CSV table of C-alpha atoms in Angstrom, one decimal:
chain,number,residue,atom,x,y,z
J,1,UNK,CA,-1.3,-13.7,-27.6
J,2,UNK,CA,-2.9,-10.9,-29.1
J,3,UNK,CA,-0.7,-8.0,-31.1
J,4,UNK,CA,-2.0,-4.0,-30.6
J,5,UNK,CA,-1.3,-1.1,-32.1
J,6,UNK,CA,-2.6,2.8,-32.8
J,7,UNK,CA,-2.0,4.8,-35.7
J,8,UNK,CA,-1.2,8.9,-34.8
J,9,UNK,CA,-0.5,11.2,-37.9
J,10,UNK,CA,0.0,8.4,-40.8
J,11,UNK,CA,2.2,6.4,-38.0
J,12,UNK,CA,1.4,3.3,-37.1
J,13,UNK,CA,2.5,1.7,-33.4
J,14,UNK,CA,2.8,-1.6,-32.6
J,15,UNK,CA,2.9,-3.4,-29.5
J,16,UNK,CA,4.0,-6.9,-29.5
J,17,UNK,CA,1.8,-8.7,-26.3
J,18,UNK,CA,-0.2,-6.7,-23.8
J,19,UNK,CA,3.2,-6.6,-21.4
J,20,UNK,CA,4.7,-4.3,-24.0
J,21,UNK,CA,1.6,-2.2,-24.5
J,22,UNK,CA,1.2,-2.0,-20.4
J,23,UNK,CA,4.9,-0.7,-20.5
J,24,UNK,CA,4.4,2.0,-23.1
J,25,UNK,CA,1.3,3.8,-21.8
J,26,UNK,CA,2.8,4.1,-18.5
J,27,UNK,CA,3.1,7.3,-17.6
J,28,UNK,CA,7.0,8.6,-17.3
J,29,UNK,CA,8.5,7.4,-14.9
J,30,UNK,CA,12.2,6.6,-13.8
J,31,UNK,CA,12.5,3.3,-13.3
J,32,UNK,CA,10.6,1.9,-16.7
J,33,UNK,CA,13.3,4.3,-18.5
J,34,UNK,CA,16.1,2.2,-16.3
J,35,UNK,CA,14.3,-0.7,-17.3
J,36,UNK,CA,14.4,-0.2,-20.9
J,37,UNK,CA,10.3,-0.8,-21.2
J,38,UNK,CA,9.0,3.3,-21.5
J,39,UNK,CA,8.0,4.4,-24.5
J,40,UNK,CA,10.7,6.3,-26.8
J,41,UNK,CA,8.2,9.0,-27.1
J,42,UNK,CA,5.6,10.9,-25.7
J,43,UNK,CA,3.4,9.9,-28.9
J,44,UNK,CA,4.6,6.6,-28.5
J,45,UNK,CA,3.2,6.8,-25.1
J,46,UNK,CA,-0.2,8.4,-26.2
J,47,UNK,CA,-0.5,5.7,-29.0
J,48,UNK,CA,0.2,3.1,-26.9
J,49,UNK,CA,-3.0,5.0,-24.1
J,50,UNK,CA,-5.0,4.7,-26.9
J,51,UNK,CA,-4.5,1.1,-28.0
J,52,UNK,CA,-5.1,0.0,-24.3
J,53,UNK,CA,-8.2,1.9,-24.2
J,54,UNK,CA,-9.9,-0.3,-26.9
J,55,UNK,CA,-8.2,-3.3,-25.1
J,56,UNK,CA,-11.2,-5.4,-24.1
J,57,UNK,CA,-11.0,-6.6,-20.4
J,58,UNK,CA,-11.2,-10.2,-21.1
J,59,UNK,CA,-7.8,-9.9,-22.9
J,60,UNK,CA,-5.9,-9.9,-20.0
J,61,UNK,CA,-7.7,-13.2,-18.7
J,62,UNK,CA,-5.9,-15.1,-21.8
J,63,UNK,CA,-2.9,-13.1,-21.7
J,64,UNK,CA,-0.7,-13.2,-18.5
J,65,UNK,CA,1.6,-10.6,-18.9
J,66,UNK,CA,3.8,-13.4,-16.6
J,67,UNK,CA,3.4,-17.1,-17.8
J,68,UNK,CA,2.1,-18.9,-14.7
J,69,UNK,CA,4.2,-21.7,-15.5
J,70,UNK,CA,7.1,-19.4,-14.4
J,71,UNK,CA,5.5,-17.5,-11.4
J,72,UNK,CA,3.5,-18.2,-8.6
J,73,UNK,CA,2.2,-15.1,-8.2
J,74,UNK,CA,0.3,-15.3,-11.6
J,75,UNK,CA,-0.7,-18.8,-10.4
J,76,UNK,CA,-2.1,-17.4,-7.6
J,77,UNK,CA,-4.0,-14.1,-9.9
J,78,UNK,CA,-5.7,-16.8,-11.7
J,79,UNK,CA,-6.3,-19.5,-9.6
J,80,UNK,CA,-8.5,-16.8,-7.3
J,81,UNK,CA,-10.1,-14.5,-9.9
J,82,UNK,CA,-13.9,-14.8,-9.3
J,83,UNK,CA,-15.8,-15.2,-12.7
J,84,UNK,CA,-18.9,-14.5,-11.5
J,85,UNK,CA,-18.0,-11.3,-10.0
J,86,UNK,CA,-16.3,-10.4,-13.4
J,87,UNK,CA,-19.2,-10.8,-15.3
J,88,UNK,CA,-20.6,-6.7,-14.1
J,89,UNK,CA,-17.6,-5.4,-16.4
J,90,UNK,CA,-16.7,-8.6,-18.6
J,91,UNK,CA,-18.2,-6.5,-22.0
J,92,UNK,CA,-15.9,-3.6,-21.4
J,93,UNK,CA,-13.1,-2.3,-22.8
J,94,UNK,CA,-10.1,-0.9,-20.9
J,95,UNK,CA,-11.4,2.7,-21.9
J,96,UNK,CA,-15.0,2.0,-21.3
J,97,UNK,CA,-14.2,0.6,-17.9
J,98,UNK,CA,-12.5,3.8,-17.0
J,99,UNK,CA,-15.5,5.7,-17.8
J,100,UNK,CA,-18.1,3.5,-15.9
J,101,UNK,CA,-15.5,4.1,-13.0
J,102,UNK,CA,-16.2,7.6,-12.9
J,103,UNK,CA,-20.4,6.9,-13.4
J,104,UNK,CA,-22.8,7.1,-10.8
J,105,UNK,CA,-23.4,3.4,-11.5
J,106,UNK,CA,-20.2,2.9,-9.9
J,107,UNK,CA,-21.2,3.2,-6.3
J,108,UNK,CA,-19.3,1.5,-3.4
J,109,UNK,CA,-21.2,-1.5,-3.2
J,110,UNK,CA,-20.9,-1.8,-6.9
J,111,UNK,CA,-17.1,-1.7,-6.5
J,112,UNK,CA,-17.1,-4.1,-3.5
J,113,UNK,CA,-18.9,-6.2,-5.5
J,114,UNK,CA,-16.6,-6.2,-8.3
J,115,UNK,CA,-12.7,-6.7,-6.0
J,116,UNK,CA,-12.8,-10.4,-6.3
J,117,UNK,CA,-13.5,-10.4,-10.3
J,118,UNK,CA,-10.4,-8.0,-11.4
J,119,UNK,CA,-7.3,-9.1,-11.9
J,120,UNK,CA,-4.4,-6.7,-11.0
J,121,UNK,CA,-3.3,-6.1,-14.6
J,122,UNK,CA,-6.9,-5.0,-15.4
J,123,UNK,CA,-6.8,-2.1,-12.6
J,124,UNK,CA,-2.9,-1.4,-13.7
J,125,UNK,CA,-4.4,-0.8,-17.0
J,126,UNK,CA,-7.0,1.5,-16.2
J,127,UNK,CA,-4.8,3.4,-14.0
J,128,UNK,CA,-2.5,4.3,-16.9
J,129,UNK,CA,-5.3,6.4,-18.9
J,130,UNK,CA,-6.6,8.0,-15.8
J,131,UNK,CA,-5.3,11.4,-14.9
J,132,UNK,CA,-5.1,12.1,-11.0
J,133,UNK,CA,-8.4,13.5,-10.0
J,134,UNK,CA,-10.1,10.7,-12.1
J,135,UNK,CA,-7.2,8.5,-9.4
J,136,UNK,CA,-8.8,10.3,-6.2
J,137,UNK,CA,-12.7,10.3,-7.5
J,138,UNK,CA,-13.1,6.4,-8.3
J,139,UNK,CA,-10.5,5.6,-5.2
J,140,UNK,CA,-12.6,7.8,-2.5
J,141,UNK,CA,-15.8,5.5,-3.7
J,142,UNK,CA,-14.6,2.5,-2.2
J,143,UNK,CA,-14.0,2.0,1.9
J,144,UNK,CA,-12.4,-1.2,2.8
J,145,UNK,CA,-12.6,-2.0,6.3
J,146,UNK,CA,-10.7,-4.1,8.3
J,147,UNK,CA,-10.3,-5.4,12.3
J,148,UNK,CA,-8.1,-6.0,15.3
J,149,UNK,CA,-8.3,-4.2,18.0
J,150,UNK,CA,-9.6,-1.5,16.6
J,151,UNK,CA,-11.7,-0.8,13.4
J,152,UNK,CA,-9.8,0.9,10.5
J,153,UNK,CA,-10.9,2.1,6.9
J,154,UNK,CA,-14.4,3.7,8.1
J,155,UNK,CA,-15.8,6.9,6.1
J,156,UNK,CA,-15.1,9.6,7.8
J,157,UNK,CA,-11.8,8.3,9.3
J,158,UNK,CA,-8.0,8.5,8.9
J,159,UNK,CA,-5.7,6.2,11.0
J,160,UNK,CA,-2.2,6.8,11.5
J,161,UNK,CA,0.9,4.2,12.1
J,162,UNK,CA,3.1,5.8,15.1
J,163,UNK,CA,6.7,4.9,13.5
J,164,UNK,CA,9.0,5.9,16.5
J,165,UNK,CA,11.9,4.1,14.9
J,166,UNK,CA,15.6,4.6,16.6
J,167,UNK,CA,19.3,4.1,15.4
J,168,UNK,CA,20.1,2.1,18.2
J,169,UNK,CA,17.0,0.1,18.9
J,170,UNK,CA,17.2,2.2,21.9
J,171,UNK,CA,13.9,1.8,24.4
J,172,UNK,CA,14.4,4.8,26.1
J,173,UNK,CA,14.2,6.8,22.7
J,174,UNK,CA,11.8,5.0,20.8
J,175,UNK,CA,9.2,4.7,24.4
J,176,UNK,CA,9.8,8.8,24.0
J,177,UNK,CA,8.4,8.9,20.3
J,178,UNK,CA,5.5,6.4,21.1
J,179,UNK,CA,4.0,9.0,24.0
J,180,UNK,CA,5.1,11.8,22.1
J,181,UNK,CA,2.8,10.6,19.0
J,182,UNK,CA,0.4,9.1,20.9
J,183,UNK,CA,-0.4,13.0,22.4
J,184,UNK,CA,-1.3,14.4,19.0
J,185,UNK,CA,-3.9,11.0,18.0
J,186,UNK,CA,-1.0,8.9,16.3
J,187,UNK,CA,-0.8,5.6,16.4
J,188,UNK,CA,-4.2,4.0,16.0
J,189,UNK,CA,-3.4,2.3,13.0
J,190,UNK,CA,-0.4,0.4,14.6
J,191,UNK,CA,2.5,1.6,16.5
J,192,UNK,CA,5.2,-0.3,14.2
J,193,UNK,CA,9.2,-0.4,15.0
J,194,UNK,CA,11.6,-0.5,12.3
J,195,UNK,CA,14.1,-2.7,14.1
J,196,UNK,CA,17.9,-1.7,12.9
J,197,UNK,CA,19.0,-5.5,14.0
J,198,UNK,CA,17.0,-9.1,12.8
J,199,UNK,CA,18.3,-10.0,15.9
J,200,UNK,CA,15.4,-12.6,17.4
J,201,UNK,CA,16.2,-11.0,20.9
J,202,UNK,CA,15.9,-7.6,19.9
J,203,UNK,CA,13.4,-8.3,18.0
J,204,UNK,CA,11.2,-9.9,21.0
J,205,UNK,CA,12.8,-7.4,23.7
J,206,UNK,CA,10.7,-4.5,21.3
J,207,UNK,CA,7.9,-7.1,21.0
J,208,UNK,CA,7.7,-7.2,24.6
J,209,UNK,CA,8.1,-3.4,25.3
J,210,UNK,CA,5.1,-2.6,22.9
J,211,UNK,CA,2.8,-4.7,24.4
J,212,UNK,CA,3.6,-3.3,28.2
J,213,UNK,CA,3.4,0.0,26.7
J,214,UNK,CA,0.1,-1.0,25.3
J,215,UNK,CA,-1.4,-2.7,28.5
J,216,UNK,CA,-0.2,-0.2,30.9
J,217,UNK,CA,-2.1,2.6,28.6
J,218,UNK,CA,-5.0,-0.1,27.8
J,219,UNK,CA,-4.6,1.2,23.9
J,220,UNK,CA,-7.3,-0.2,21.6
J,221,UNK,CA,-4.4,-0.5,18.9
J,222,UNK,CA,-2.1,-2.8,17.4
J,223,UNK,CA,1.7,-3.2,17.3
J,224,UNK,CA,4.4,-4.3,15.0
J,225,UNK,CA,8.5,-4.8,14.8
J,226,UNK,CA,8.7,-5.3,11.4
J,227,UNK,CA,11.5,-7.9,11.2
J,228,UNK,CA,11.7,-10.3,8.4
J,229,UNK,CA,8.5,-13.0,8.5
J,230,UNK,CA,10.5,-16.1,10.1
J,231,UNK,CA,11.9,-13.7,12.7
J,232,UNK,CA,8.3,-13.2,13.6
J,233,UNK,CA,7.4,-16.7,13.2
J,234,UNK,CA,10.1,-17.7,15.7
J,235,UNK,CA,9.4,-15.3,18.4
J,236,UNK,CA,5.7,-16.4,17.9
J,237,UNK,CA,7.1,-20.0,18.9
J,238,UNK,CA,8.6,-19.0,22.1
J,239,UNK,CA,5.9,-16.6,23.4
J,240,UNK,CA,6.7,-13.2,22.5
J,241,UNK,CA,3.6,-10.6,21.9
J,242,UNK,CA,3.0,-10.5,18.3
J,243,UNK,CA,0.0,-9.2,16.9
J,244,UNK,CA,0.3,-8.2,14.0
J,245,UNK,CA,2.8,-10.0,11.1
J,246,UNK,CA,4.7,-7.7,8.5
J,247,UNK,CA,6.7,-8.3,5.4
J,248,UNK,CA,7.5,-6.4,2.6
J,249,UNK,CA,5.9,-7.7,-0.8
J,250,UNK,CA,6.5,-7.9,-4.3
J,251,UNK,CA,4.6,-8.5,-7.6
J,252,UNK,CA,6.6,-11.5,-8.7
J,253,UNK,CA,7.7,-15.0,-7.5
J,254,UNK,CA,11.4,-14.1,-8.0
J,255,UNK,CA,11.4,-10.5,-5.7
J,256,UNK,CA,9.1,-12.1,-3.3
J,257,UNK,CA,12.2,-15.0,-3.4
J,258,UNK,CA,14.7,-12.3,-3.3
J,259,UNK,CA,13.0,-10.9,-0.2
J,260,UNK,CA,13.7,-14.6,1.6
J,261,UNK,CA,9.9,-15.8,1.2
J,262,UNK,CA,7.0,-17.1,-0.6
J,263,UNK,CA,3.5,-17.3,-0.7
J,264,UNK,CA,3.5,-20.8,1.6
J,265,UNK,CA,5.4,-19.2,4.1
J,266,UNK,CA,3.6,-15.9,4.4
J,267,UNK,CA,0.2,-18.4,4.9
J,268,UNK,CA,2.2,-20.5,7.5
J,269,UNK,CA,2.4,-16.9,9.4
J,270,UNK,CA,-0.7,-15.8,9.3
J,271,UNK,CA,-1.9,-18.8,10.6
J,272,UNK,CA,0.4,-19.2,13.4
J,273,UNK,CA,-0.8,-15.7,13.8
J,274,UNK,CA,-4.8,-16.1,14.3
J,275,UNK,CA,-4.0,-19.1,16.6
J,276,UNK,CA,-2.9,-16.2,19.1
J,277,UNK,CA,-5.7,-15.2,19.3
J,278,UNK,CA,-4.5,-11.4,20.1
J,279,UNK,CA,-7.4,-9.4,18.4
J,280,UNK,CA,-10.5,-8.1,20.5
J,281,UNK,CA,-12.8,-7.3,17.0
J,282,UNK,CA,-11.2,-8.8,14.0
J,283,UNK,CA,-8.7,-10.9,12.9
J,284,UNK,CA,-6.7,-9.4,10.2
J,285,UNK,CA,-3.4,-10.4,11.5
J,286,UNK,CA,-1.2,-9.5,8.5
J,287,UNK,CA,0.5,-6.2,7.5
J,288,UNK,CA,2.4,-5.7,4.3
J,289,UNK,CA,4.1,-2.8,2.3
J,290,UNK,CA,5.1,-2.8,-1.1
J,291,UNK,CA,6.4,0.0,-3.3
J,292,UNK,CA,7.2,0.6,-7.3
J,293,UNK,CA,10.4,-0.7,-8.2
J,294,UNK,CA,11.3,-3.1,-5.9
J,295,UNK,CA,11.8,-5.9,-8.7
J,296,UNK,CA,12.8,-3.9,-11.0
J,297,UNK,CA,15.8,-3.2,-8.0
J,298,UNK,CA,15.7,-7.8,-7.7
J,299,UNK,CA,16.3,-8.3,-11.1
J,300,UNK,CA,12.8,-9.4,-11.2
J,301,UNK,CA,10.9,-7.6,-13.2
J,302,UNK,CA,10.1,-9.8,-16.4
J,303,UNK,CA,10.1,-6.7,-18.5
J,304,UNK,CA,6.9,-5.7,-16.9
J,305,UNK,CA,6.6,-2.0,-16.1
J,306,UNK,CA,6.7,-1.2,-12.5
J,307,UNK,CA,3.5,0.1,-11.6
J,308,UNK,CA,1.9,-3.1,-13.0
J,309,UNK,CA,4.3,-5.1,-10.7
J,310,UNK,CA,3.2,-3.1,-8.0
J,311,UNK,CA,-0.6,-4.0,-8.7
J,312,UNK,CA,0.3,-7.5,-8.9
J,313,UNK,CA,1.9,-7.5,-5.3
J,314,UNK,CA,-1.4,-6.5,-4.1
J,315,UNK,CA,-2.6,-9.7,-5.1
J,316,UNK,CA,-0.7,-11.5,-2.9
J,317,UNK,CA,-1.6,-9.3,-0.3
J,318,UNK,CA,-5.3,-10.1,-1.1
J,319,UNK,CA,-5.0,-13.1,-0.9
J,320,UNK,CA,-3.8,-13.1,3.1
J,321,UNK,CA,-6.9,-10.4,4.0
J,322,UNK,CA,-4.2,-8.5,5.7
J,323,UNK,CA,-5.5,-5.2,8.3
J,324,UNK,CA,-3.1,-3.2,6.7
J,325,UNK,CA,-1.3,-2.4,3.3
J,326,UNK,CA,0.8,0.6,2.3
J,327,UNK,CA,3.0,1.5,-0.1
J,328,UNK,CA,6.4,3.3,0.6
J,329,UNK,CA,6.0,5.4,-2.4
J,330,UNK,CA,9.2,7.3,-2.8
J,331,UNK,CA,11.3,4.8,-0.3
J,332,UNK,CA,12.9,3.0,-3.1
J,333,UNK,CA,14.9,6.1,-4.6
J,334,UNK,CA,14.5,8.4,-7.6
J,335,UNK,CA,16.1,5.4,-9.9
J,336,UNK,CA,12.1,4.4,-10.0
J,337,UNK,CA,10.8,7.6,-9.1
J,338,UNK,CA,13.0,10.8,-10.0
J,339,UNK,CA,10.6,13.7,-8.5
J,340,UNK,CA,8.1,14.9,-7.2
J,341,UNK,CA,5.6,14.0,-9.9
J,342,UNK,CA,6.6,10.9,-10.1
J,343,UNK,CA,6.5,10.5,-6.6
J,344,UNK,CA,2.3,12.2,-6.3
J,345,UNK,CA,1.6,10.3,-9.5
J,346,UNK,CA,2.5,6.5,-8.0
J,347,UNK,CA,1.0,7.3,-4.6
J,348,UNK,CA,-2.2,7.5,-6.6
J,349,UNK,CA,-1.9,4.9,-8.9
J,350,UNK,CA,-0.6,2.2,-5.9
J,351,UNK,CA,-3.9,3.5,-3.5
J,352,UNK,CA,-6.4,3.9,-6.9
J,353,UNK,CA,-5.3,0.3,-7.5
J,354,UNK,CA,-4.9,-1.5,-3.9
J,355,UNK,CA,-8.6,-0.5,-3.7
J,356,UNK,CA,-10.0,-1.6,-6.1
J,357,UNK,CA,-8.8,-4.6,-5.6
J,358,UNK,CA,-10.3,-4.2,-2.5
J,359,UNK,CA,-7.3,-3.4,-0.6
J,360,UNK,CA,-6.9,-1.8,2.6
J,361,UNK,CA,-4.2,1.2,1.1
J,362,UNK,CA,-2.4,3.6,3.2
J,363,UNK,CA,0.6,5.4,1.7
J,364,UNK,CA,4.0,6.0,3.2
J,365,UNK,CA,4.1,9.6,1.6
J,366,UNK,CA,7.8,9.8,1.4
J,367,UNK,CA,10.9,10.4,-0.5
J,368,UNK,CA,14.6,9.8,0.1
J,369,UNK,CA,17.4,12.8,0.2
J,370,UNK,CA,18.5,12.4,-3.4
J,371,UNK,CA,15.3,12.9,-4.7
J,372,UNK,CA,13.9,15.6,-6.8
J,373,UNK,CA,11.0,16.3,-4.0
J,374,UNK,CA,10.6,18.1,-0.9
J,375,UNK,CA,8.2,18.4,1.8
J,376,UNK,CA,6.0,20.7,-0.4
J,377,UNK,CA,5.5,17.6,-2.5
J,378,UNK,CA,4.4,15.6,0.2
J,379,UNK,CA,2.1,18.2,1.4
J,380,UNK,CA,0.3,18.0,-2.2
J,381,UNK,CA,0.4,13.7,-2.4
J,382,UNK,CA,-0.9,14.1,1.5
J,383,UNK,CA,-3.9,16.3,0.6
J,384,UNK,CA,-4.8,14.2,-2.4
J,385,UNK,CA,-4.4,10.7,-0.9
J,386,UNK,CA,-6.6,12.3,1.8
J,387,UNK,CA,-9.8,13.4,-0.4
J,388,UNK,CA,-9.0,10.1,-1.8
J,389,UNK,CA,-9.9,8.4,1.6
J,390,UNK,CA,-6.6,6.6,2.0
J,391,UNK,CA,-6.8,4.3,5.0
J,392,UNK,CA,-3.7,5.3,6.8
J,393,UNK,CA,-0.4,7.2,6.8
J,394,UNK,CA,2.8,7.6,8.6
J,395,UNK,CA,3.5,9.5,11.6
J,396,UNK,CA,7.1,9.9,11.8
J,397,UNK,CA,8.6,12.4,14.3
J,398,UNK,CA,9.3,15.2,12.5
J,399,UNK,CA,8.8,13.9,9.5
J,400,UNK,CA,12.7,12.8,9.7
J,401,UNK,CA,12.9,9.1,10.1
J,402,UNK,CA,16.4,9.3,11.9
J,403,UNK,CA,17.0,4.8,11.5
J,404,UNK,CA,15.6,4.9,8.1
J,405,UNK,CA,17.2,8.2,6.6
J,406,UNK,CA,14.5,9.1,4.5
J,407,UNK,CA,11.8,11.8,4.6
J,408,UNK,CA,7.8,10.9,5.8
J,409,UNK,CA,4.9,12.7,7.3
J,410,UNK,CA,5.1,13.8,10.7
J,411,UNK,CA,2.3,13.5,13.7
J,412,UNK,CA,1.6,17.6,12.8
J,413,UNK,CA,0.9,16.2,9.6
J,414,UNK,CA,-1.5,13.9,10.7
J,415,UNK,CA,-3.7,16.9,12.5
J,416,UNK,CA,-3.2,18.8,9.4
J,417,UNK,CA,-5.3,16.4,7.2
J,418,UNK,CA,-7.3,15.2,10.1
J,419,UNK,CA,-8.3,19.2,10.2
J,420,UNK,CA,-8.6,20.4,6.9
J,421,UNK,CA,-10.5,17.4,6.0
J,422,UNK,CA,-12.8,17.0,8.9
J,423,UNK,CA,-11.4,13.4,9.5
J,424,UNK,CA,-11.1,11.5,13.0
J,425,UNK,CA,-9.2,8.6,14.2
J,426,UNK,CA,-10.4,4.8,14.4
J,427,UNK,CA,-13.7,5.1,16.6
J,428,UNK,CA,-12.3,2.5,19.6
J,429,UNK,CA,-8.8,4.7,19.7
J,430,UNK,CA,-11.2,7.7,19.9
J,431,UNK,CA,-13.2,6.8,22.4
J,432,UNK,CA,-9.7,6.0,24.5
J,433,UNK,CA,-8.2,9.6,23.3
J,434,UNK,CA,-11.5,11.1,25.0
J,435,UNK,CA,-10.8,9.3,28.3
J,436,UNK,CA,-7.0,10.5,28.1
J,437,UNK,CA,-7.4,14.1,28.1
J,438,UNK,CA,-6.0,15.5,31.6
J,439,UNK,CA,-3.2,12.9,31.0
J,440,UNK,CA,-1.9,14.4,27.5
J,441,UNK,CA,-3.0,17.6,27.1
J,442,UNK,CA,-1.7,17.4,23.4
J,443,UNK,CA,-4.5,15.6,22.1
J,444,UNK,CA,-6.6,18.4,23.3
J,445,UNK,CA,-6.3,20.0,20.2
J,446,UNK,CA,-7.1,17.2,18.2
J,447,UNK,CA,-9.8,16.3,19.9
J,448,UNK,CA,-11.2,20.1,19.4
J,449,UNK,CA,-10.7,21.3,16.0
């Protein structure tokens, strides 16, 4: 364990272990205040930017910021990190691999190339001296594309997840939202139901709705009721429609056990999954979302900062080649993130770093009531998760998840950036959006501008 430190103005900073230094050149942020890891100062914080910079890469190879005799999850981060695709950056320094980032020499087969040899502290650490458009010019470099039913994560493309969640777990209502978003192009990443009950019959009686929905539309897409994983698992024993598995994620053994799982379970599920056989042209069967904070809000944290935990749940994600990954940015509350800038700035880091760990990123752009944001602010993290060719986003109907009681981005929202940015949907929900055009005359004007 190494020891760090920068000297500003005759004063010199020290920081202890490469955990500490990761907390204090994180950029300001709510939750590492809560946490008690922020630096005191905003020199502290440019010292500690400074010392990270001249951190050589290979540091945090010898250093685990969590001991991996006390966490799985670091197991896992080493036990998988490919040397030989290291070796391309091994020489550099934090700072040096943030400019070669932003080269020419850093192309996207260079980057794809490079996912299996960094480790999720190395892309947390880079992220922390970047400012946002350095975030949006290395992210929109790298496409990762992945399979189902559909093919998702191609240049040129933005899919959507159709989120017609309902207070009731009403059919009626949330059948309404899934045609409603289905006329303006929604819903080709997946159409996913937040179910208000765990309940294994609800749970399959949604299931089962879906996939008639689905059939009787012959939709080239995917759906989801994202119940815990051994909800899933069960109503995968006893025949019910799953395609795709969800869970919610976290960067540490101990959240991941506080959200009722662990890495040998999530495999089980995935497995039981691809023996389904459900996709036509893939089989990325897992979903997962994540979002800062969310061990912090366990208990579970370890005194790391929380956009490195973030990074480090995308290892586990990884690790299960999942078709989709997306953080719910501003979900958790502005304990983690206060504002709006908090808010654009972690949307950013979580897609900058979920790809180049050769993640397939979408963002939940979102906030909750008590937050310092408003839908201006999502307008701004929407524009700028778009130029950086985020995978996916929400389409909630107007924007006001009505089950969830938060704020998204709404299936206008979707054409917006679809327009502005010249983007289309997957190509197979396309094609199927073509052939639907006398029978939802809404997605007329997608198909046009």
């Amino acid at each position: 364990m190494g020891s760090y430190r920068h000297t500003i103005r005759q004063t010199v900073y020290r920081f202890a272990d490469l955990k500490t230094l990761l907390a204090k050149a994180s950029p300001l942020r709510a939750g590492d205040e809560l946490a008690g890891v922020a630096a005191q100062s905003a020199e502290e914080r440019i010292a500690a930017q400074m010392a990270l910079a001249d951190t050589p890469l290979r540091a945090f190879l010898s250093e685990p910021t969590i001991p991996c005799e006390q966490d799985e999850v670091s197991r896992l981060i080493f036990d998988t990190h490919n040397a030989v695709a290291f070796t391309a950056v091994a020489h550099m320094t934090v700072g040096e691999f943030r400019d070669w980032l932003l080269s020419n020499d850093a192309d996207a087969r260079a980057l794809a190339a490079l996912a299996p040899g960094l480790i999720p502290e190395m892309v947390a650490a880079v992220s922390k001296i970047m400012r946002l458009q350095d975030l949006v010019v290395a992210a929109a470099k790298v496409r990762v594309v992945t399979r189902f039913r559909n093919t998702i994560g191609l240049a040129g493309r933005l899919s959507t997840r159709l989120q017609p969640n309902h207070p009731t777990d009403d059919p009626v209502g949330i059948a309404a939202s899934i045609i409603d978003g289905l006329t303006y192009g929604c819903g080709d990443a997946v159409i996913g139901i937040n179910p208000v009950s765990d309940n294994l019959r609800s749970v399959e009686m949604l299931l089962h709705m879906l996939d008639r929905i689905r059939e009787r539309y012959e939709i080239p897409t995917q759906s989801c009721v994202l119940a815990h994983v051994t909800t899933q698992m069960e109503a995968m024993r006893r025949g019910a429609p799953v395609d795709l598995v969800f869970q919610s994620i976290a960067g540490t053994e101990a959240a991941n056990r506080s959200f009722g799982i662990n890495l040998q379970m999530l495999e089980d599920a995935r497995q039981q999954a691809l023996e389904l056989k459900r996709g036509t042209v893939g089989y990325n069967v897992m979903y997962f979302e994540t979002g800062q904070g969310s061990a912090l809000s366990a208990g579970a944290h370890h005194g790391v900062d929380q956009q490195t935990c973030e990074a480090r749940a995308y290892a586990v994600a990884r690790h299960l080649q999942p078709l989709l990954v997306n953080t719910v940015v501003g979900f958790i509350g502005p304990e983690y993130l206060y504002d709006g800038k908090q808010i654009l700035r972690a949307a950013l880091e979580d897609h900058f770093c979920g790809k180049l760990l050769g993640l397939p990123m979408g963002c939940d752009i979102c906030y909750t009531n008590h937050a310092e944001a408003d839908q201006d602010d999502m307008d701004a993290i929407l524009t700028m998760l778009g130029a950086a060719g985020v995978n996916y986003i929400m389409g909630v109907p107007g924007s006001d998840d009505i089950m969830l009681n938060y704020q998204s981005t709404s299936f206008h929202d979707a054409l917006y950036i679809r327009r502005i940015l010249n983007l289309r949907p997957a190509p197979e929900f396309e094609t199927w959006l073509e052939g639907r055009k006398a029978e939802l005359p809404g997605m007329l004007a997608l198909l046009e501008a």
